[in-house]
CSV table of C-alpha atoms in Angstrom, one decimal:
chain,number,residue,atom,x,y,z
A,1274,UNK,CA,75.0,-29.9,-146.2
A,1275,UNK,CA,72.6,-29.3,-149.0
A,1276,UNK,CA,70.3,-32.3,-149.7
A,1277,UNK,CA,69.1,-33.5,-153.6
A,1278,UNK,CA,65.3,-34.8,-153.3
A,1279,UNK,CA,65.5,-37.8,-155.8
A,1280,UNK,CA,61.8,-39.2,-155.0
A,1281,UNK,CA,59.1,-37.6,-153.8
A,1282,UNK,CA,55.7,-39.2,-153.5
A,1283,UNK,CA,52.7,-36.9,-152.8
A,1284,UNK,CA,49.4,-38.0,-151.5
A,1285,UNK,CA,49.8,-41.2,-153.4
A,1286,UNK,CA,46.5,-43.6,-153.6
A,1287,UNK,CA,46.2,-46.8,-155.8
A,1288,UNK,CA,43.4,-48.7,-156.4
A,1289,UNK,CA,42.8,-52.0,-158.4
A,1290,UNK,CA,39.8,-53.1,-160.3
A,1291,UNK,CA,38.6,-56.5,-159.6
A,1292,UNK,CA,35.6,-58.7,-160.3
A,1293,UNK,CA,34.4,-58.0,-156.9
A,1294,UNK,CA,34.6,-54.1,-157.5
A,1295,UNK,CA,37.6,-51.8,-156.5
A,1296,UNK,CA,40.1,-53.0,-153.9
A,1297,UNK,CA,42.0,-50.2,-152.6
A,1298,UNK,CA,45.8,-50.8,-152.4
A,1299,UNK,CA,47.6,-47.9,-151.0
A,1300,UNK,CA,45.9,-45.0,-149.4
A,1301,UNK,CA,47.7,-41.4,-149.0
A,1302,UNK,CA,51.2,-42.4,-149.1
A,1303,UNK,CA,53.7,-39.2,-149.2
A,1304,UNK,CA,57.7,-39.2,-148.5
A,1305,UNK,CA,60.5,-37.8,-150.2
A,1306,UNK,CA,63.9,-39.7,-150.3
A,1307,UNK,CA,67.3,-37.9,-150.6
A,1308,UNK,CA,70.3,-39.0,-152.7
A,1309,UNK,CA,72.3,-41.8,-151.2
A,1310,UNK,CA,69.5,-43.1,-148.6
A,1311,UNK,CA,68.8,-46.6,-148.0
A,1312,UNK,CA,64.9,-46.5,-147.3
A,1313,UNK,CA,63.3,-49.7,-146.2
A,1314,UNK,CA,59.4,-50.2,-146.7
A,1315,UNK,CA,58.4,-52.5,-144.0
A,1316,UNK,CA,54.9,-54.1,-143.2
A,1317,UNK,CA,52.6,-57.2,-143.6
A,1318,UNK,CA,51.7,-59.0,-146.4
A,1319,UNK,CA,49.4,-57.3,-148.8
A,1320,UNK,CA,50.4,-53.9,-147.6
A,1321,UNK,CA,51.5,-52.5,-150.9
A,1322,UNK,CA,55.3,-52.4,-150.5
A,1323,UNK,CA,55.6,-53.6,-154.2
A,1324,UNK,CA,53.1,-51.4,-155.6
A,1325,UNK,CA,55.1,-48.5,-154.5
A,1326,UNK,CA,58.2,-49.6,-156.2
A,1327,UNK,CA,56.0,-50.5,-159.6
A,1328,UNK,CA,54.8,-46.8,-159.2
A,1329,UNK,CA,58.3,-45.4,-158.4
A,1330,UNK,CA,59.4,-47.6,-161.7
A,1331,UNK,CA,56.2,-46.1,-163.6
A,1332,UNK,CA,55.3,-49.6,-164.5
A,1333,UNK,CA,52.1,-48.4,-162.8
A,1334,UNK,CA,50.3,-45.5,-162.5
A,1335,UNK,CA,48.9,-43.9,-159.1
A,1336,UNK,CA,45.1,-43.8,-158.9
A,1337,UNK,CA,45.5,-40.1,-157.3
A,1338,UNK,CA,48.5,-38.4,-156.0
A,1339,UNK,CA,51.8,-38.3,-158.1
A,1340,UNK,CA,55.3,-39.7,-158.1
A,1341,UNK,CA,58.3,-37.6,-158.8
A,1342,UNK,CA,61.8,-38.5,-159.7
A,1343,UNK,CA,64.2,-36.2,-159.5
A,1344,UNK,CA,61.4,-33.5,-160.0
A,1345,UNK,CA,59.6,-34.9,-163.0
A,1346,UNK,CA,56.3,-36.7,-162.7
A,1347,UNK,CA,56.9,-40.3,-163.4
A,1348,UNK,CA,54.4,-41.4,-166.2
A,1349,UNK,CA,56.6,-44.5,-167.8
A,1350,UNK,CA,59.4,-46.3,-167.2
A,1351,UNK,CA,62.5,-44.6,-166.7
A,1352,UNK,CA,65.9,-45.6,-167.9
A,1353,UNK,CA,67.4,-43.9,-164.5
A,1354,UNK,CA,65.8,-46.5,-162.5
A,1355,UNK,CA,67.2,-50.2,-162.0
A,1356,UNK,CA,64.5,-52.7,-160.5
A,1357,UNK,CA,66.0,-55.8,-158.7
A,1358,UNK,CA,63.4,-58.5,-157.8
A,1359,UNK,CA,63.3,-61.7,-155.7
A,1360,UNK,CA,64.2,-63.9,-158.8
A,1361,UNK,CA,67.3,-63.0,-160.6
A,1362,UNK,CA,65.8,-63.6,-164.1
A,1363,UNK,CA,68.9,-64.5,-165.8
A,1364,UNK,CA,68.8,-65.8,-168.8
A,1365,UNK,CA,70.1,-69.4,-169.2
A,1366,UNK,CA,71.3,-69.4,-172.8
A,1367,UNK,CA,73.7,-66.4,-172.0
A,1368,UNK,CA,76.9,-66.5,-170.2
A,1369,UNK,CA,77.2,-64.3,-167.3
A,1370,UNK,CA,79.2,-61.5,-168.9
A,1371,UNK,CA,76.1,-61.6,-171.7
A,1372,UNK,CA,73.4,-61.2,-168.9
A,1373,UNK,CA,75.5,-58.5,-167.3
A,1374,UNK,CA,75.4,-56.5,-170.4
A,1375,UNK,CA,71.9,-57.0,-171.3
A,1376,UNK,CA,70.8,-53.7,-169.7
A,1377,UNK,CA,73.3,-52.1,-171.9
A,1378,UNK,CA,71.8,-53.7,-174.9
A,1379,UNK,CA,68.3,-52.7,-174.4
A,1380,UNK,CA,69.4,-49.2,-173.5
A,1381,UNK,CA,71.9,-49.1,-176.6
A,1382,UNK,CA,74.6,-48.4,-174.6
A,1383,UNK,CA,77.0,-51.2,-175.7
A,1384,UNK,CA,80.2,-48.9,-176.1
A,1385,UNK,CA,83.7,-49.9,-174.7
A,1386,UNK,CA,83.5,-47.7,-171.8
A,1387,UNK,CA,80.4,-49.1,-170.3
A,1388,UNK,CA,81.4,-52.9,-170.9
A,1389,UNK,CA,84.2,-52.3,-169.2
A,1390,UNK,CA,82.4,-50.7,-166.2
A,1391,UNK,CA,79.7,-53.7,-166.3
A,1392,UNK,CA,83.0,-56.2,-166.2
A,1393,UNK,CA,84.7,-54.0,-163.2
A,1394,UNK,CA,81.3,-54.8,-161.1
A,1395,UNK,CA,81.8,-58.4,-162.0
A,1396,UNK,CA,84.9,-58.5,-160.3
A,1397,UNK,CA,84.3,-56.1,-157.2
A,1398,UNK,CA,81.7,-58.9,-156.8
A,1399,UNK,CA,84.2,-61.9,-157.0
A,1400,UNK,CA,82.8,-63.1,-160.2
A,1401,UNK,CA,85.3,-62.2,-162.6
A,1402,UNK,CA,86.2,-66.0,-162.7
A,1403,UNK,CA,82.9,-66.7,-163.7
A,1404,UNK,CA,82.3,-64.6,-166.8
A,1405,UNK,CA,82.4,-67.3,-169.3
A,1406,UNK,CA,79.9,-69.7,-166.9
A,1407,UNK,CA,76.2,-70.2,-167.4
A,1408,UNK,CA,73.6,-69.2,-164.8
A,1409,UNK,CA,72.7,-72.9,-164.2
A,1410,UNK,CA,76.3,-73.6,-163.2
A,1411,UNK,CA,75.9,-70.9,-160.4
A,1412,UNK,CA,74.8,-70.7,-156.9
A,1413,UNK,CA,71.7,-68.8,-155.7
A,1414,UNK,CA,73.8,-66.3,-154.1
A,1415,UNK,CA,76.2,-65.9,-156.9
A,1416,UNK,CA,73.3,-65.4,-159.2
A,1417,UNK,CA,71.8,-62.5,-157.1
A,1418,UNK,CA,75.5,-60.8,-157.2
A,1419,UNK,CA,75.3,-61.2,-161.0
A,1420,UNK,CA,71.7,-59.6,-160.8
A,1421,UNK,CA,73.1,-57.1,-159.1
A,1422,UNK,CA,75.9,-56.3,-161.1
A,1423,UNK,CA,73.4,-56.5,-164.2
A,1424,UNK,CA,71.3,-53.7,-162.1
A,1425,UNK,CA,74.2,-51.5,-161.4
A,1426,UNK,CA,75.8,-51.7,-165.1
A,1427,UNK,CA,73.2,-49.2,-166.8
A,1428,UNK,CA,74.3,-46.7,-163.9
A,1429,UNK,CA,70.9,-46.0,-162.4
A,1430,UNK,CA,70.0,-42.7,-160.4
A,1431,UNK,CA,67.6,-45.2,-158.3
A,1432,UNK,CA,67.6,-48.9,-157.4
A,1433,UNK,CA,64.1,-50.5,-156.4
A,1434,UNK,CA,65.0,-53.7,-154.7
A,1435,UNK,CA,61.9,-55.9,-154.3
A,1436,UNK,CA,62.7,-58.5,-151.6
A,1437,UNK,CA,66.1,-59.7,-153.1
A,1438,UNK,CA,67.5,-62.3,-150.6
A,1439,UNK,CA,64.3,-63.7,-149.6
A,1440,UNK,CA,64.9,-66.6,-151.5
A,1441,UNK,CA,68.6,-67.3,-150.2
A,1442,UNK,CA,69.8,-69.0,-147.0
A,1443,UNK,CA,70.4,-66.8,-144.1
A,1444,UNK,CA,74.4,-67.2,-144.4
A,1445,UNK,CA,74.1,-65.8,-148.2
A,1446,UNK,CA,71.8,-63.2,-147.2
A,1447,UNK,CA,74.1,-61.8,-144.7
A,1448,UNK,CA,77.0,-61.6,-146.9
A,1449,UNK,CA,74.9,-60.1,-149.5
A,1450,UNK,CA,73.4,-57.4,-147.3
A,1451,UNK,CA,76.9,-56.2,-146.4
A,1452,UNK,CA,77.7,-56.3,-150.6
A,1453,UNK,CA,74.8,-54.2,-151.4
A,1454,UNK,CA,75.3,-51.8,-148.8
A,1455,UNK,CA,79.0,-51.2,-149.3
A,1456,UNK,CA,78.2,-51.1,-153.2
A,1457,UNK,CA,75.6,-48.6,-152.8
A,1458,UNK,CA,77.4,-46.2,-150.3
A,1459,UNK,CA,80.8,-46.1,-152.7
A,1460,UNK,CA,78.5,-45.3,-155.5
A,1461,UNK,CA,76.5,-42.9,-153.7
A,1462,UNK,CA,73.2,-44.8,-155.1
A,1463,UNK,CA,69.8,-44.1,-153.9
A,1464,UNK,CA,67.9,-47.2,-152.9
A,1465,UNK,CA,64.2,-48.5,-152.0
A,1466,UNK,CA,64.1,-51.9,-150.2
A,1467,UNK,CA,61.0,-54.1,-149.4
A,1468,UNK,CA,61.5,-56.6,-146.9
A,1469,UNK,CA,59.3,-58.4,-144.4
A,1470,UNK,CA,62.6,-59.2,-141.9
A,1471,UNK,CA,62.4,-56.5,-139.3
A,1472,UNK,CA,66.6,-57.2,-138.4
A,1473,UNK,CA,67.4,-56.8,-142.3
A,1474,UNK,CA,65.4,-53.5,-142.3
A,1475,UNK,CA,67.0,-52.3,-139.4
A,1476,UNK,CA,70.9,-53.3,-140.3
A,1477,UNK,CA,70.6,-51.9,-144.1
A,1478,UNK,CA,68.6,-48.8,-143.4
A,1479,UNK,CA,68.8,-45.0,-143.0
A,1480,UNK,CA,65.5,-44.9,-142.8
A,1481,UNK,CA,62.1,-47.2,-142.3
A,1482,UNK,CA,58.8,-46.6,-143.6
A,1483,UNK,CA,56.2,-48.4,-141.6
A,1484,UNK,CA,53.2,-49.6,-143.4
A,1485,UNK,CA,49.7,-50.4,-142.5
A,1486,UNK,CA,47.9,-53.6,-143.5
A,1487,UNK,CA,45.5,-53.2,-146.4
A,1488,UNK,CA,45.1,-50.5,-147.8
A,1489,UNK,CA,48.5,-49.3,-147.2
A,1490,UNK,CA,49.1,-46.5,-145.1
A,1491,UNK,CA,52.2,-44.8,-143.7
A,1492,UNK,CA,52.4,-45.8,-140.0
A,1493,UNK,CA,55.4,-44.2,-139.0
A,1494,UNK,CA,58.7,-43.3,-140.5
A,1495,UNK,CA,61.9,-43.9,-138.2
A,1496,UNK,CA,65.1,-42.5,-138.6
A,1497,UNK,CA,68.1,-45.2,-138.0
A,1498,UNK,CA,70.4,-43.7,-135.2
A,1499,UNK,CA,74.0,-43.1,-136.5
A,1500,UNK,CA,75.2,-46.2,-134.3
A,1501,UNK,CA,73.5,-48.5,-136.1
A,1502,UNK,CA,73.3,-47.2,-139.6
A,1503,UNK,CA,77.1,-46.4,-139.9
A,1504,UNK,CA,78.7,-50.4,-139.8
A,1505,UNK,CA,78.1,-52.6,-142.4
A,1506,UNK,CA,74.8,-54.9,-142.0
A,1507,UNK,CA,76.9,-57.6,-140.4
A,1508,UNK,CA,78.4,-55.9,-137.6
A,1509,UNK,CA,75.2,-53.7,-137.1
A,1510,UNK,CA,73.4,-56.7,-135.5
A,1511,UNK,CA,76.3,-56.7,-132.6
A,1512,UNK,CA,75.7,-53.7,-131.3
A,1513,UNK,CA,73.8,-53.8,-128.0
A,1514,UNK,CA,71.2,-50.9,-129.5
A,1515,UNK,CA,70.3,-53.2,-132.1
A,1516,UNK,CA,68.3,-55.5,-129.7
A,1517,UNK,CA,66.7,-52.5,-128.0
A,1518,UNK,CA,65.9,-51.0,-131.4
A,1519,UNK,CA,64.7,-54.4,-133.0
A,1520,UNK,CA,61.8,-54.5,-129.9
A,1521,UNK,CA,60.5,-50.8,-130.6
A,1522,UNK,CA,60.2,-51.3,-133.8
A,1523,UNK,CA,58.3,-54.6,-133.7
A,1524,UNK,CA,55.9,-52.4,-131.1
A,1525,UNK,CA,55.4,-50.1,-133.4
A,1526,UNK,CA,54.3,-52.7,-136.2
A,1527,UNK,CA,51.9,-54.4,-133.6
A,1528,UNK,CA,50.3,-51.3,-132.5
A,1529,UNK,CA,46.9,-50.7,-133.2
A,1530,UNK,CA,46.8,-46.8,-134.5
A,1531,UNK,CA,44.4,-45.6,-136.8
A,1532,UNK,CA,46.7,-42.2,-137.0
A,1533,UNK,CA,49.2,-41.5,-140.0
A,1534,UNK,CA,52.6,-40.3,-137.8
A,1535,UNK,CA,56.0,-39.5,-138.7
A,1536,UNK,CA,58.5,-40.4,-135.6
A,1537,UNK,CA,62.5,-40.3,-135.1
A,1538,UNK,CA,63.6,-42.5,-132.6
A,1539,UNK,CA,66.9,-42.4,-131.4
């Protein structure tokens, strides 16, 4: 089966200039992501997970190395990239319908076909009855569903998800995990996801990229076996192999090793 590379990071490093001097955030990051893959960046706080998303989105540039999306070097924000954050950033004075169409306005795509697609997304997410509500009238989980619909409304090739469930209660998180994975699979979208949660990473991912503490380096890249990868996240947690894999990932994250390696675990 042929594959299509959507992301390529080539020996990427990123340094920040502070009053104290140069602070290295990332060092020699190299990986690829194929079309339709769901990749999770997992690691301790401050390891550069969100910095990688900012590099992929074009919001910042690497200090050395290069980032490519669909074979083109990323030097500025790209229209084909959708970014979903921990906060939903819905505009309180706009209705849910108007919020979802915001990206279409920015990209000058306010034509009937695209607006109908956006409304269809809200319907798929169980929000068609709330088109004329305002964000303040919705729960946190509903607001994140709106944010996901807004992100998908412009039909991006690549989604960047920066801990979008971390502020939600556990039950809501589980429901949204299933919704996100089911939606992205149906639409064959490519995604890079950031989380601190090992269970979430295993349940949602095709592969997990584990990063070391600052400066962030790739410690290991782990393939999720099909028995855990194929079901929806909620069901994955009930599979006996899940706990075994959880313990393995925990061990890898807490290993003290200087070498960068790539491993497939089955």
